[in-house]
PDB file of C-alpha atoms in Angstrom:
ATOM      1  CA  MET A   1     -16.838 -43.013 -67.163  1.00 37.00           C
ATOM      2  CA  TYR A   2     -14.952 -39.738 -66.834  1.00 33.00           C
ATOM      3  CA  ASP A   3     -13.057 -38.297 -63.927  1.00 41.00           C
ATOM      4  CA  LEU A   4     -14.131 -34.641 -63.982  1.00 45.00           C
ATOM      5  CA  TYR A   5     -10.731 -33.185 -63.256  1.00 40.00           C
ATOM      6  CA  LYS A   6      -8.651 -35.590 -65.377  1.00 39.00           C
ATOM      7  CA  SER A   7     -10.844 -35.420 -68.484  1.00 36.00           C
ATOM      8  CA  THR A   8     -11.146 -31.617 -68.523  1.00 37.00           C
ATOM      9  CA  SER A   9      -7.920 -29.899 -69.397  1.00 33.00           C
ATOM     10  CA  VAL A  10      -6.755 -28.378 -66.127  1.00 34.00           C
ATOM     11  CA  GLU A  11      -3.914 -25.873 -66.048  1.00 32.00           C
ATOM     12  CA  SER A  12      -2.568 -24.426 -62.779  1.00 32.00           C
ATOM     13  CA  THR A  13      -2.257 -20.678 -63.139  1.00 33.00           C
ATOM     14  CA  GLN A  14      -1.237 -19.723 -59.595  1.00 32.00           C
ATOM     15  CA  ARG A  15      -1.105 -21.208 -56.113  1.00 30.00           C
ATOM     16  CA  ASP A  16      -4.742 -20.649 -55.314  1.00 34.00           C
ATOM     17  CA  ALA A  17      -6.210 -21.102 -58.774  1.00 34.00           C
ATOM     18  CA  VAL A  18      -6.846 -23.396 -61.718  1.00 34.00           C
ATOM     19  CA  HIS A  19      -7.903 -22.448 -65.232  1.00 34.00           C
ATOM     20  CA  MET A  20     -10.238 -24.753 -67.118  1.00 35.00           C
ATOM     21  CA  SER A  21      -9.476 -24.692 -70.849  1.00 33.00           C
ATOM     22  CA  ALA A  22     -12.762 -26.021 -72.200  1.00 36.00           C
ATOM     23  CA  ALA A  23     -14.271 -24.074 -75.121  1.00 35.00           C
ATOM     24  CA  PRO A  24     -16.510 -21.101 -74.229  1.00 36.00           C
ATOM     25  CA  LEU A  25     -20.260 -21.591 -74.431  1.00 32.00           C
ATOM     26  CA  SER A  26     -23.031 -19.014 -74.824  1.00 30.00           C
ATOM     27  CA  PHE A  27     -26.207 -19.568 -72.816  1.00 29.00           C
ATOM     28  CA  LEU A  28     -29.566 -17.749 -72.715  1.00 29.00           C
ATOM     29  CA  LEU A  29     -29.968 -16.228 -69.274  1.00 30.00           C
ATOM     30  CA  GLU A  30     -33.152 -16.645 -67.249  1.00 33.00           C
ATOM     31  CA  GLY A  31     -34.261 -15.185 -63.940  1.00 32.00           C
ATOM     32  CA  CYS A  32     -33.504 -17.159 -60.792  1.00 37.00           C
ATOM     33  CA  SER A  33     -31.859 -16.039 -57.610  1.00 42.00           C
ATOM     34  CA  SER A  34     -30.233 -17.294 -54.440  1.00 48.00           C
ATOM     35  CA  PRO A  35     -30.306 -15.511 -51.077  1.00 51.00           C
ATOM     36  CA  THR A  36     -27.669 -12.792 -50.924  1.00 52.00           C
ATOM     37  CA  ALA A  37     -28.529 -10.880 -47.747  1.00 53.00           C
ATOM     38  CA  PRO A  38     -25.281 -10.032 -45.916  1.00 54.00           C
ATOM     39  CA  GLU A  39     -24.466 -12.139 -42.885  1.00 54.00           C
ATOM     40  CA  PRO A  40     -22.239 -11.040 -40.001  1.00 60.00           C
ATOM     41  CA  VAL A  41     -18.742 -12.488 -39.993  1.00 64.00           C
ATOM     42  CA  THR A  42     -18.881 -14.506 -36.808  1.00 87.00           C
ATOM     43  CA  ILE A  43     -16.780 -17.638 -37.372  1.00 93.00           C
ATOM     44  CA  THR A  44     -13.232 -18.305 -38.507  1.00 94.00           C
ATOM     45  CA  TRP A  45     -12.217 -20.539 -41.394  1.00 95.00           C
ATOM     46  CA  GLU A  46     -10.808 -23.039 -38.910  1.00 95.00           C
ATOM     47  CA  GLU A  47     -14.190 -23.159 -37.094  1.00 95.00           C
ATOM     48  CA  PHE A  48     -15.986 -23.702 -40.389  1.00 96.00           C
ATOM     49  CA  ILE A  49     -13.750 -26.687 -41.223  1.00 96.00           C
ATOM     50  CA  ARG A  50     -14.231 -28.116 -37.734  1.00 95.00           C
ATOM     51  CA  ASP A  51     -18.011 -27.955 -38.173  1.00 95.00           C
ATOM     52  CA  LEU A  52     -17.782 -29.290 -41.732  1.00 96.00           C
ATOM     53  CA  ILE A  53     -16.258 -32.474 -40.349  1.00 95.00           C
ATOM     54  CA  LEU A  54     -19.069 -32.816 -37.813  1.00 94.00           C
ATOM     55  CA  HIS A  55     -21.811 -32.117 -40.383  1.00 95.00           C
ATOM     56  CA  ALA A  56     -20.338 -34.618 -42.872  1.00 96.00           C
ATOM     57  CA  GLU A  57     -20.068 -37.315 -40.207  1.00 95.00           C
ATOM     58  CA  CYS A  58     -23.702 -36.669 -39.215  1.00 94.00           C
ATOM     59  CA  LEU A  59     -24.838 -36.795 -42.851  1.00 94.00           C
ATOM     60  CA  LEU A  60     -23.403 -40.293 -43.217  1.00 89.00           C
ATOM     61  CA  ALA A  61     -23.975 -41.735 -39.750  1.00 91.00           C
ATOM     62  CA  CYS A  62     -26.972 -39.909 -38.263  1.00 88.00           C
ATOM     63  CA  GLY A  63     -29.362 -39.788 -41.196  1.00 86.00           C
ATOM     64  CA  LEU A  64     -29.081 -36.034 -41.798  1.00 91.00           C
ATOM     65  CA  ASP A  65     -30.791 -35.270 -45.124  1.00 94.00           C
ATOM     66  CA  GLU A  66     -28.800 -33.680 -47.943  1.00 97.00           C
ATOM     67  CA  GLU A  67     -30.884 -30.529 -48.216  1.00 97.00           C
ATOM     68  CA  THR A  68     -30.387 -29.738 -44.537  1.00 96.00           C
ATOM     69  CA  TYR A  69     -26.686 -30.516 -44.888  1.00 97.00           C
ATOM     70  CA  VAL A  70     -25.952 -28.167 -47.808  1.00 97.00           C
ATOM     71  CA  THR A  71     -28.146 -25.461 -46.226  1.00 96.00           C
ATOM     72  CA  GLN A  72     -26.092 -25.674 -43.034  1.00 95.00           C
ATOM     73  CA  LEU A  73     -22.838 -25.399 -44.953  1.00 97.00           C
ATOM     74  CA  VAL A  74     -23.979 -22.303 -46.814  1.00 97.00           C
ATOM     75  CA  ALA A  75     -25.314 -20.621 -43.669  1.00 96.00           C
ATOM     76  CA  GLN A  76     -21.964 -21.012 -41.944  1.00 95.00           C
ATOM     77  CA  LEU A  77     -19.865 -20.255 -45.029  1.00 95.00           C
ATOM     78  CA  LYS A  78     -21.602 -16.892 -45.378  1.00 95.00           C
ATOM     79  CA  GLN A  79     -20.257 -15.992 -41.933  1.00 95.00           C
ATOM     80  CA  VAL A  80     -16.615 -16.566 -42.900  1.00 95.00           C
ATOM     81  CA  ASP A  81     -14.490 -13.679 -44.169  1.00 92.00           C
ATOM     82  CA  PRO A  82     -13.538 -14.785 -47.728  1.00 90.00           C
ATOM     83  CA  LEU A  83     -10.163 -13.083 -47.369  1.00 88.00           C
ATOM     84  CA  THR A  84      -9.258 -15.595 -44.628  1.00 90.00           C
ATOM     85  CA  ILE A  85      -9.796 -18.676 -46.841  1.00 92.00           C
ATOM     86  CA  PRO A  86      -6.371 -20.264 -47.443  1.00 90.00           C
ATOM     87  CA  SER A  87      -4.670 -20.605 -50.795  1.00 85.00           C
ATOM     88  CA  TRP A  88      -5.322 -23.652 -52.933  1.00 83.00           C
ATOM     89  CA  SER A  89      -2.220 -25.529 -51.763  1.00 81.00           C
ATOM     90  CA  GLU A  90      -3.152 -25.006 -48.094  1.00 89.00           C
ATOM     91  CA  LEU A  91      -6.772 -26.204 -48.208  1.00 93.00           C
ATOM     92  CA  PRO A  92      -7.561 -29.107 -45.856  1.00 92.00           C
ATOM     93  CA  LYS A  93      -7.996 -32.717 -46.932  1.00 89.00           C
ATOM     94  CA  HIS A  94     -10.464 -35.201 -45.480  1.00 93.00           C
ATOM     95  CA  GLN A  95     -11.778 -38.662 -46.331  1.00 93.00           C
ATOM     96  CA  LEU A  96     -15.416 -37.451 -46.273  1.00 95.00           C
ATOM     97  CA  TRP A  97     -15.119 -34.306 -48.395  1.00 96.00           C
ATOM     98  CA  GLU A  98     -12.952 -32.172 -50.649  1.00 95.00           C
ATOM     99  CA  VAL A  99     -12.552 -28.395 -50.517  1.00 96.00           C
ATOM    100  CA  SER A 100     -11.183 -26.676 -53.643  1.00 95.00           C
ATOM    101  CA  VAL A 101     -10.653 -23.142 -54.938  1.00 94.00           C
ATOM    102  CA  PHE A 102     -10.888 -22.492 -58.699  1.00 92.00           C
ATOM    103  CA  ARG A 103     -10.227 -19.415 -60.756  1.00 95.00           C
ATOM    104  CA  LEU A 104     -12.082 -19.550 -64.109  1.00 97.00           C
ATOM    105  CA  ALA A 105     -11.329 -17.137 -66.932  1.00 98.00           C
ATOM    106  CA  GLU A 106     -14.229 -15.493 -68.697  1.00 98.00           C
ATOM    107  CA  GLY A 107     -16.043 -18.052 -70.893  1.00 97.00           C
ATOM    108  CA  TYR A 108     -14.052 -21.041 -69.620  1.00 97.00           C
ATOM    109  CA  GLY A 109     -14.934 -23.790 -67.167  1.00 97.00           C
ATOM    110  CA  PHE A 110     -16.699 -27.162 -66.903  1.00 96.00           C
ATOM    111  CA  PRO A 111     -19.007 -28.548 -69.641  1.00 97.00           C
ATOM    112  CA  PRO A 112     -22.244 -30.314 -68.524  1.00 98.00           C
ATOM    113  CA  HIS A 113     -21.518 -33.142 -66.082  1.00 97.00           C
ATOM    114  CA  ASP A 114     -23.229 -35.038 -63.292  1.00 97.00           C
ATOM    115  CA  HIS A 115     -22.240 -35.769 -59.673  1.00 97.00           C
ATOM    116  CA  ARG A 116     -22.505 -39.446 -58.849  1.00 95.00           C
ATOM    117  CA  HIS A 117     -22.571 -40.331 -55.153  1.00 95.00           C
ATOM    118  CA  TYR A 118     -21.703 -36.837 -53.917  1.00 97.00           C
ATOM    119  CA  ASN A 119     -23.258 -33.442 -53.308  1.00 97.00           C
ATOM    120  CA  GLY A 120     -21.759 -29.997 -53.597  1.00 98.00           C
ATOM    121  CA  VAL A 121     -21.708 -26.322 -52.727  1.00 98.00           C
ATOM    122  CA  ILE A 122     -20.280 -23.673 -55.064  1.00 98.00           C
ATOM    123  CA  PHE A 123     -19.642 -20.330 -53.346  1.00 97.00           C
ATOM    124  CA  VAL A 124     -18.574 -17.325 -55.432  1.00 97.00           C
ATOM    125  CA  LEU A 125     -15.620 -15.588 -53.777  1.00 95.00           C
ATOM    126  CA  GLU A 126     -14.876 -13.081 -56.536  1.00 96.00           C
ATOM    127  CA  GLY A 127     -16.287 -12.044 -59.912  1.00 98.00           C
ATOM    128  CA  GLN A 128     -19.125 -13.670 -61.859  1.00 98.00           C
ATOM    129  CA  VAL A 129     -19.911 -17.249 -62.856  1.00 98.00           C
ATOM    130  CA  HIS A 130     -22.585 -18.612 -65.173  1.00 98.00           C
ATOM    131  CA  ILE A 131     -24.186 -21.830 -63.902  1.00 98.00           C
ATOM    132  CA  ARG A 132     -26.741 -23.830 -65.815  1.00 98.00           C
ATOM    133  CA  SER A 133     -28.266 -26.691 -63.749  1.00 98.00           C
ATOM    134  CA  TYR A 134     -30.537 -29.615 -64.588  1.00 98.00           C
ATOM    135  CA  ASP A 135     -32.503 -32.407 -62.931  1.00 97.00           C
ATOM    136  CA  LEU A 136     -32.196 -35.887 -64.366  1.00 95.00           C
ATOM    137  CA  LEU A 137     -35.693 -37.227 -65.009  1.00 94.00           C
ATOM    138  CA  GLY A 138     -36.519 -40.815 -64.132  1.00 87.00           C
ATOM    139  CA  PRO A 139     -35.408 -43.117 -61.292  1.00 84.00           C
ATOM    140  CA  GLU A 140     -31.964 -44.019 -62.675  1.00 86.00           C
ATOM    141  CA  ARG A 141     -29.227 -41.903 -61.033  1.00 82.00           C
ATOM    142  CA  THR A 142     -26.192 -43.344 -62.838  1.00 87.00           C
ATOM    143  CA  PRO A 143     -27.048 -44.022 -66.509  1.00 86.00           C
ATOM    144  CA  LEU A 144     -24.514 -45.926 -68.614  1.00 87.00           C
ATOM    145  CA  ALA A 145     -22.307 -44.290 -71.204  1.00 84.00           C
ATOM    146  CA  GLY A 146     -24.194 -43.521 -74.422  1.00 85.00           C
ATOM    147  CA  ARG A 147     -27.550 -43.537 -72.658  1.00 87.00           C
ATOM    148  CA  ARG A 148     -29.925 -40.863 -73.989  1.00 92.00           C
ATOM    149  CA  VAL A 149     -31.901 -39.204 -71.217  1.00 94.00           C
ATOM    150  CA  CYS A 150     -34.316 -36.336 -70.697  1.00 96.00           C
ATOM    151  CA  ILE A 151     -33.200 -33.597 -68.324  1.00 97.00           C
ATOM    152  CA  ARG A 152     -35.059 -30.547 -66.963  1.00 98.00           C
ATOM    153  CA  GLU A 153     -33.286 -27.183 -66.782  1.00 98.00           C
ATOM    154  CA  THR A 154     -33.691 -25.740 -63.287  1.00 98.00           C
ATOM    155  CA  VAL A 155     -31.235 -22.810 -63.178  1.00 97.00           C
ATOM    156  CA  ASN A 156     -29.684 -20.641 -65.884  1.00 98.00           C
ATOM    157  CA  ARG A 157     -28.188 -17.465 -64.489  1.00 98.00           C
ATOM    158  CA  ILE A 158     -25.162 -15.425 -63.488  1.00 98.00           C
ATOM    159  CA  PHE A 159     -23.999 -15.709 -59.870  1.00 98.00           C
ATOM    160  CA  THR A 160     -21.892 -12.933 -58.333  1.00 98.00           C
ATOM    161  CA  ALA A 161     -19.617 -12.667 -55.278  1.00 96.00           C
ATOM    162  CA  GLY A 162     -21.391 -13.812 -52.135  1.00 94.00           C
ATOM    163  CA  GLU A 163     -23.926 -15.940 -53.995  1.00 97.00           C
ATOM    164  CA  TYR A 164     -23.932 -19.713 -54.140  1.00 97.00           C
ATOM    165  CA  SER A 165     -25.274 -22.778 -55.917  1.00 98.00           C
ATOM    166  CA  THR A 166     -25.943 -26.151 -54.278  1.00 98.00           C
ATOM    167  CA  LEU A 167     -26.685 -29.624 -55.586  1.00 98.00           C
ATOM    168  CA  THR A 168     -27.601 -33.006 -54.128  1.00 97.00           C
ATOM    169  CA  THR A 169     -27.591 -36.510 -55.512  1.00 95.00           C
ATOM    170  CA  THR A 170     -31.219 -36.013 -56.658  1.00 94.00           C
ATOM    171  CA  ARG A 171     -31.593 -32.236 -57.249  1.00 97.00           C
ATOM    172  CA  ASP A 172     -29.665 -30.023 -59.705  1.00 98.00           C
ATOM    173  CA  ASN A 173     -27.233 -32.920 -60.025  1.00 97.00           C
ATOM    174  CA  ILE A 174     -26.170 -31.939 -63.559  1.00 98.00           C
ATOM    175  CA  HIS A 175     -24.632 -28.552 -64.302  1.00 98.00           C
ATOM    176  CA  ALA A 176     -22.318 -26.586 -66.552  1.00 98.00           C
ATOM    177  CA  VAL A 177     -20.086 -23.897 -65.010  1.00 98.00           C
ATOM    178  CA  ARG A 178     -18.418 -21.015 -66.926  1.00 98.00           C
ATOM    179  CA  GLY A 179     -16.527 -17.928 -65.839  1.00 98.00           C
ATOM    180  CA  GLY A 180     -18.658 -14.809 -66.347  1.00 98.00           C
ATOM    181  CA  LEU A 181     -17.609 -11.272 -67.277  1.00 97.00           C
ATOM    182  CA  GLY A 182     -14.065 -10.797 -66.022  1.00 97.00           C
ATOM    183  CA  GLY A 183     -13.839 -14.382 -64.708  1.00 98.00           C
ATOM    184  CA  CYS A 184     -14.370 -15.626 -61.174  1.00 98.00           C
ATOM    185  CA  ARG A 185     -12.877 -17.299 -58.143  1.00 96.00           C
ATOM    186  CA  LEU A 186     -14.953 -20.127 -56.662  1.00 97.00           C
ATOM    187  CA  LEU A 187     -14.918 -22.236 -53.504  1.00 97.00           C
ATOM    188  CA  ASP A 188     -16.215 -25.784 -54.056  1.00 97.00           C
ATOM    189  CA  ILE A 189     -17.141 -28.204 -51.272  1.00 97.00           C
ATOM    190  CA  PHE A 190     -17.881 -31.789 -52.330  1.00 97.00           C
ATOM    191  CA  THR A 191     -19.064 -34.424 -49.855  1.00 97.00           C
ATOM    192  CA  TRP A 192     -18.769 -38.093 -50.715  1.00 96.00           C
ATOM    193  CA  LEU A 193     -21.842 -40.326 -50.246  1.00 94.00           C
ATOM    194  CA  GLY A 194     -20.764 -43.520 -51.994  1.00 87.00           C
ATOM    195  CA  PRO A 195     -17.788 -45.775 -52.569  1.00 83.00           C
ATOM    196  CA  ARG A 196     -16.855 -44.349 -55.969  1.00 88.00           C
ATOM    197  CA  PRO A 197     -17.839 -40.682 -56.392  1.00 93.00           C
ATOM    198  CA  GLN A 198     -17.256 -39.456 -59.919  1.00 94.00           C
ATOM    199  CA  SER A 199     -18.616 -37.231 -62.671  1.00 95.00           C
ATOM    200  CA  VAL A 200     -19.587 -38.100 -66.249  1.00 95.00           C
ATOM    201  CA  PHE A 201     -19.877 -35.538 -69.019  1.00 97.00           C
ATOM    202  CA  LEU A 202     -23.006 -35.130 -71.109  1.00 96.00           C
ATOM    203  CA  LYS A 203     -23.764 -33.757 -74.530  1.00 97.00           C
ATOM    204  CA  VAL A 204     -26.906 -31.644 -74.171  1.00 97.00           C
ATOM    205  CA  ASP A 205     -29.033 -30.687 -77.173  1.00 97.00           C
ATOM    206  CA  GLU A 206     -29.033 -26.970 -77.890  1.00 95.00           C
ATOM    207  CA  GLN A 207     -32.803 -26.815 -78.356  1.00 96.00           C
ATOM    208  CA  PRO A 208     -35.463 -28.096 -75.915  1.00 97.00           C
ATOM    209  CA  THR A 209     -37.516 -31.154 -76.718  1.00 96.00           C
ATOM    210  CA  GLU A 210     -40.403 -28.795 -77.620  1.00 93.00           C
ATOM    211  CA  PRO A 211     -40.405 -25.002 -78.091  1.00 93.00           C
ATOM    212  CA  GLY A 212     -41.130 -23.117 -74.900  1.00 92.00           C
ATOM    213  CA  THR A 213     -40.272 -25.968 -72.514  1.00 95.00           C
ATOM    214  CA  ASN A 214     -37.296 -26.471 -70.209  1.00 97.00           C
ATOM    215  CA  LEU A 215     -36.810 -30.131 -71.151  1.00 98.00           C
ATOM    216  CA  TYR A 216     -33.743 -31.243 -73.120  1.00 98.00           C
ATOM    217  CA  TRP A 217     -32.428 -34.494 -74.533  1.00 97.00           C
ATOM    218  CA  ALA A 218     -28.881 -35.330 -73.481  1.00 97.00           C
ATOM    219  CA  SER A 219     -26.471 -38.252 -73.866  1.00 96.00           C
ATOM    220  CA  PHE A 220     -23.897 -39.458 -71.382  1.00 95.00           C
ATOM    221  CA  MET A 221     -20.426 -39.659 -72.921  1.00 92.00           C
ATOM    222  CA  SER A 222     -18.252 -42.778 -72.856  1.00 76.00           C
TER     223      SER A 222
END
Protein backbone atom coordinates (compact mmCIF):
# COMPACT_ATOMS: atom_id res chain seq x y z
CA MET A 1 0.00 0.00 0.00
CA TYR A 2 1.17 3.54 -0.74
CA ASP A 3 0.69 6.72 1.20
CA LEU A 4 -0.13 9.22 -1.54
CA TYR A 5 1.96 12.05 -0.17
CA LYS A 6 4.94 9.99 1.01
CA SER A 7 5.30 7.91 -2.15
CA THR A 8 5.05 10.84 -4.57
CA SER A 9 8.04 13.12 -4.44
CA VAL A 10 6.77 16.25 -2.70
CA GLU A 11 8.83 19.41 -2.63
CA SER A 12 7.71 22.55 -0.77
CA THR A 13 8.12 25.54 -3.03
CA GLN A 14 6.58 28.27 -0.88
CA ARG A 15 4.42 28.64 2.22
CA ASP A 16 1.14 28.03 0.47
CA ALA A 17 2.29 25.57 -2.16
CA VAL A 18 3.77 22.18 -2.95
CA HIS A 19 5.24 20.97 -6.23
CA MET A 20 4.73 17.37 -7.27
CA SER A 21 7.74 16.09 -9.20
CA ALA A 22 6.17 13.12 -10.98
CA ALA A 23 6.90 12.83 -14.70
CA PRO A 24 4.59 14.74 -17.08
CA LEU A 25 1.88 12.80 -18.88
CA SER A 26 0.01 13.62 -22.08
CA PHE A 27 -3.69 12.81 -22.18
CA LEU A 28 -6.32 13.00 -24.93
CA LEU A 29 -8.90 15.58 -23.91
CA GLU A 30 -12.62 14.90 -24.09
CA GLY A 31 -15.65 17.10 -23.49
CA CYS A 32 -17.11 17.17 -19.99
CA SER A 33 -17.95 20.12 -17.82
CA SER A 34 -18.78 21.13 -14.27
CA PRO A 35 -21.04 24.02 -13.29
CA THR A 36 -19.19 27.33 -13.42
CA ALA A 37 -21.94 29.92 -13.02
CA PRO A 38 -20.68 32.68 -10.70
CA GLU A 39 -22.01 32.63 -7.16
CA PRO A 40 -22.23 35.67 -4.86
CA VAL A 41 -19.56 35.87 -2.19
CA THR A 42 -21.72 35.57 0.90
CA ILE A 43 -19.73 33.62 3.50
CA THR A 44 -16.29 33.96 5.03
CA TRP A 45 -13.62 31.30 5.10
CA GLU A 46 -14.16 30.91 8.85
CA GLU A 47 -17.88 30.30 8.27
CA PHE A 48 -17.09 27.70 5.61
CA ILE A 49 -14.81 25.80 8.01
CA ARG A 50 -17.44 25.98 10.76
CA ASP A 51 -20.02 24.43 8.42
CA LEU A 52 -17.50 21.89 7.12
CA ILE A 53 -17.20 20.51 10.65
CA LEU A 54 -20.99 20.26 10.96
CA HIS A 55 -21.39 18.62 7.52
CA ALA A 56 -18.62 16.08 8.23
CA GLU A 57 -20.13 15.17 11.60
CA CYS A 58 -23.53 14.70 9.94
CA LEU A 59 -22.01 12.57 7.18
CA LEU A 60 -20.65 10.14 9.75
CA ALA A 61 -23.33 10.27 12.44
CA CYS A 62 -26.60 11.22 10.71
CA GLY A 63 -26.49 9.10 7.58
CA LEU A 64 -25.93 11.99 5.15
CA ASP A 65 -25.06 10.46 1.76
CA GLU A 66 -21.72 11.29 0.12
CA GLU A 67 -23.18 12.91 -3.00
CA THR A 68 -25.21 15.36 -0.92
CA TYR A 69 -22.16 16.03 1.24
CA VAL A 70 -19.73 16.93 -1.55
CA THR A 71 -22.45 18.95 -3.30
CA GLN A 72 -22.98 20.99 -0.15
CA LEU A 73 -19.27 21.64 0.21
CA VAL A 74 -18.95 22.87 -3.36
CA ALA A 75 -22.04 25.10 -3.11
CA GLN A 76 -20.62 26.85 -0.06
CA LEU A 77 -17.03 26.93 -1.31
CA LYS A 78 -18.17 28.82 -4.41
CA GLN A 79 -19.40 31.59 -2.11
CA VAL A 80 -16.00 32.12 -0.47
CA ASP A 81 -13.61 34.74 -1.83
CA PRO A 82 -10.55 32.64 -2.88
CA LEU A 83 -8.25 35.51 -1.90
CA THR A 84 -9.31 35.04 1.74
CA ILE A 85 -8.25 31.36 1.90
CA PRO A 86 -5.25 31.16 4.26
CA SER A 87 -1.76 30.08 3.29
CA TRP A 88 -0.81 26.41 3.41
CA SER A 89 0.78 26.63 6.86
CA GLU A 90 -2.32 28.30 8.33
CA LEU A 91 -4.97 25.87 7.07
CA PRO A 92 -7.07 24.23 9.82
CA LYS A 93 -6.64 20.66 11.05
CA HIS A 94 -9.44 18.34 12.11
CA GLN A 95 -9.84 14.65 12.94
CA LEU A 96 -12.65 14.23 10.37
CA TRP A 97 -11.07 15.95 7.35
CA GLU A 98 -7.98 17.54 5.85
CA VAL A 99 -7.81 20.81 3.91
CA SER A 100 -4.75 21.36 1.69
CA VAL A 101 -3.56 23.85 -0.91
CA PHE A 102 -1.29 22.65 -3.74
CA ARG A 103 0.52 24.48 -6.48
CA LEU A 104 1.31 22.19 -9.43
CA ALA A 105 3.70 23.18 -12.19
CA GLU A 106 2.63 22.59 -15.77
CA GLY A 107 2.73 18.86 -16.57
CA TYR A 108 3.44 17.78 -12.98
CA GLY A 109 1.20 16.29 -10.31
CA PHE A 110 -0.26 12.99 -9.09
CA PRO A 111 -0.20 9.76 -11.17
CA PRO A 112 -3.36 7.57 -11.14
CA HIS A 113 -4.37 6.62 -7.58
CA ASP A 114 -7.47 5.65 -5.65
CA HIS A 115 -9.08 7.03 -2.46
CA ARG A 116 -9.77 4.31 0.08
CA HIS A 117 -12.22 5.20 2.85
CA TYR A 118 -12.42 8.90 2.00
CA ASN A 119 -14.03 11.30 -0.44
CA GLY A 120 -12.75 14.55 -1.86
CA VAL A 121 -13.33 17.93 -3.45
CA ILE A 122 -10.76 19.60 -5.71
CA PHE A 123 -11.44 23.30 -6.28
CA VAL A 124 -9.30 25.24 -8.78
CA LEU A 125 -8.17 28.53 -7.23
CA GLU A 126 -5.83 29.63 -10.02
CA GLY A 127 -4.71 28.43 -13.45
CA GLN A 128 -5.57 25.16 -15.18
CA VAL A 129 -5.46 21.52 -14.10
CA HIS A 130 -5.95 18.35 -16.13
CA ILE A 131 -7.97 15.69 -14.29
CA ARG A 132 -8.62 12.22 -15.62
CA SER A 133 -11.08 10.22 -13.47
CA TYR A 134 -12.22 6.58 -13.45
CA ASP A 135 -14.76 4.30 -11.81
CA LEU A 136 -13.55 0.96 -10.48
CA LEU A 137 -15.76 -1.77 -11.93
CA GLY A 138 -16.91 -4.60 -9.71
CA PRO A 139 -17.90 -4.78 -6.02
CA GLU A 140 -14.37 -4.77 -4.55
CA ARG A 141 -13.41 -1.26 -3.34
CA THR A 142 -9.90 -2.03 -2.03
CA PRO A 143 -8.14 -4.53 -4.33
CA LEU A 144 -4.83 -6.00 -3.19
CA ALA A 145 -1.49 -4.94 -4.61
CA GLY A 146 -0.83 -6.47 -8.02
CA ARG A 147 -4.52 -7.03 -8.68
CA ARG A 148 -5.48 -6.38 -12.31
CA VAL A 149 -8.81 -4.60 -12.62
CA CYS A 150 -11.01 -3.00 -15.23
CA ILE A 151 -11.76 0.70 -14.81
CA ARG A 152 -14.08 3.03 -16.74
CA GLU A 153 -12.91 6.51 -17.67
CA THR A 154 -15.52 9.07 -16.58
CA VAL A 155 -13.76 12.44 -16.95
CA ASN A 156 -10.84 13.61 -19.08
CA ARG A 157 -10.66 17.39 -19.31
CA ILE A 158 -9.04 20.66 -18.31
CA PHE A 159 -10.53 22.48 -15.30
CA THR A 160 -9.97 26.22 -14.88
CA ALA A 161 -10.24 28.67 -11.97
CA GLY A 162 -13.64 28.43 -10.28
CA GLU A 163 -14.31 24.89 -11.50
CA TYR A 164 -14.17 21.77 -9.38
CA SER A 165 -13.99 17.98 -9.37
CA THR A 166 -15.52 15.72 -6.72
CA LEU A 167 -15.19 12.05 -5.87
CA THR A 168 -16.79 9.60 -3.46
CA THR A 169 -15.84 6.15 -2.26
CA THR A 170 -17.84 4.63 -5.15
CA ARG A 171 -17.79 7.28 -7.93
CA ASP A 172 -14.75 8.74 -9.74
CA ASN A 173 -12.67 7.23 -6.96
CA ILE A 174 -9.57 6.88 -9.16
CA HIS A 175 -7.96 9.89 -10.81
CA ALA A 176 -4.76 11.41 -12.14
CA VAL A 177 -4.10 15.13 -11.61
CA ARG A 178 -1.63 17.27 -13.62
CA GLY A 179 -0.95 20.98 -13.78
CA GLY A 180 -2.26 22.44 -17.04
CA LEU A 181 -0.91 25.31 -19.14
CA GLY A 182 0.95 27.63 -16.80
CA GLY A 183 0.31 25.41 -13.77
CA CYS A 184 -2.38 25.74 -11.13
CA ARG A 185 -3.22 26.31 -7.49
CA LEU A 186 -5.73 23.85 -5.99
CA LEU A 187 -7.73 23.55 -2.79
CA ASP A 188 -8.30 19.92 -1.71
CA ILE A 189 -10.81 18.83 0.93
CA PHE A 190 -10.62 15.17 2.00
CA THR A 191 -13.12 13.68 4.47
CA TRP A 192 -12.27 10.44 6.25
CA LEU A 193 -14.87 7.64 6.24
CA GLY A 194 -12.89 4.71 7.61
CA PRO A 195 -10.21 3.80 10.14
CA ARG A 196 -7.30 3.83 7.68
CA PRO A 197 -7.83 6.22 4.76
CA GLN A 198 -5.10 5.89 2.15
CA SER A 199 -4.35 5.95 -1.56
CA VAL A 200 -2.75 3.30 -3.75
CA PHE A 201 -1.20 4.05 -7.13
CA LEU A 202 -2.20 2.23 -10.29
CA LYS A 203 -0.55 1.53 -13.61
CA VAL A 204 -3.18 2.18 -16.27
CA ASP A 205 -2.86 0.78 -19.80
CA GLU A 206 -2.43 3.49 -22.43
CA GLN A 207 -4.98 1.92 -24.78
CA PRO A 208 -8.58 0.93 -23.91
CA THR A 209 -9.58 -2.70 -23.68
CA GLU A 210 -11.19 -2.34 -27.13
CA PRO A 211 -10.95 0.53 -29.65
CA GLY A 212 -13.60 3.17 -29.17
CA THR A 213 -14.47 2.25 -25.58
CA ASN A 214 -13.72 4.03 -22.30
CA LEU A 215 -12.69 0.84 -20.48
CA TYR A 216 -9.06 0.27 -19.44
CA TRP A 217 -7.10 -2.46 -17.71
CA ALA A 218 -5.10 -1.29 -14.71
CA SER A 219 -2.98 -2.87 -11.97
CA PHE A 220 -2.64 -1.75 -8.38
CA MET A 221 0.99 -1.22 -7.39
CA SER A 222 2.64 -2.86 -4.40
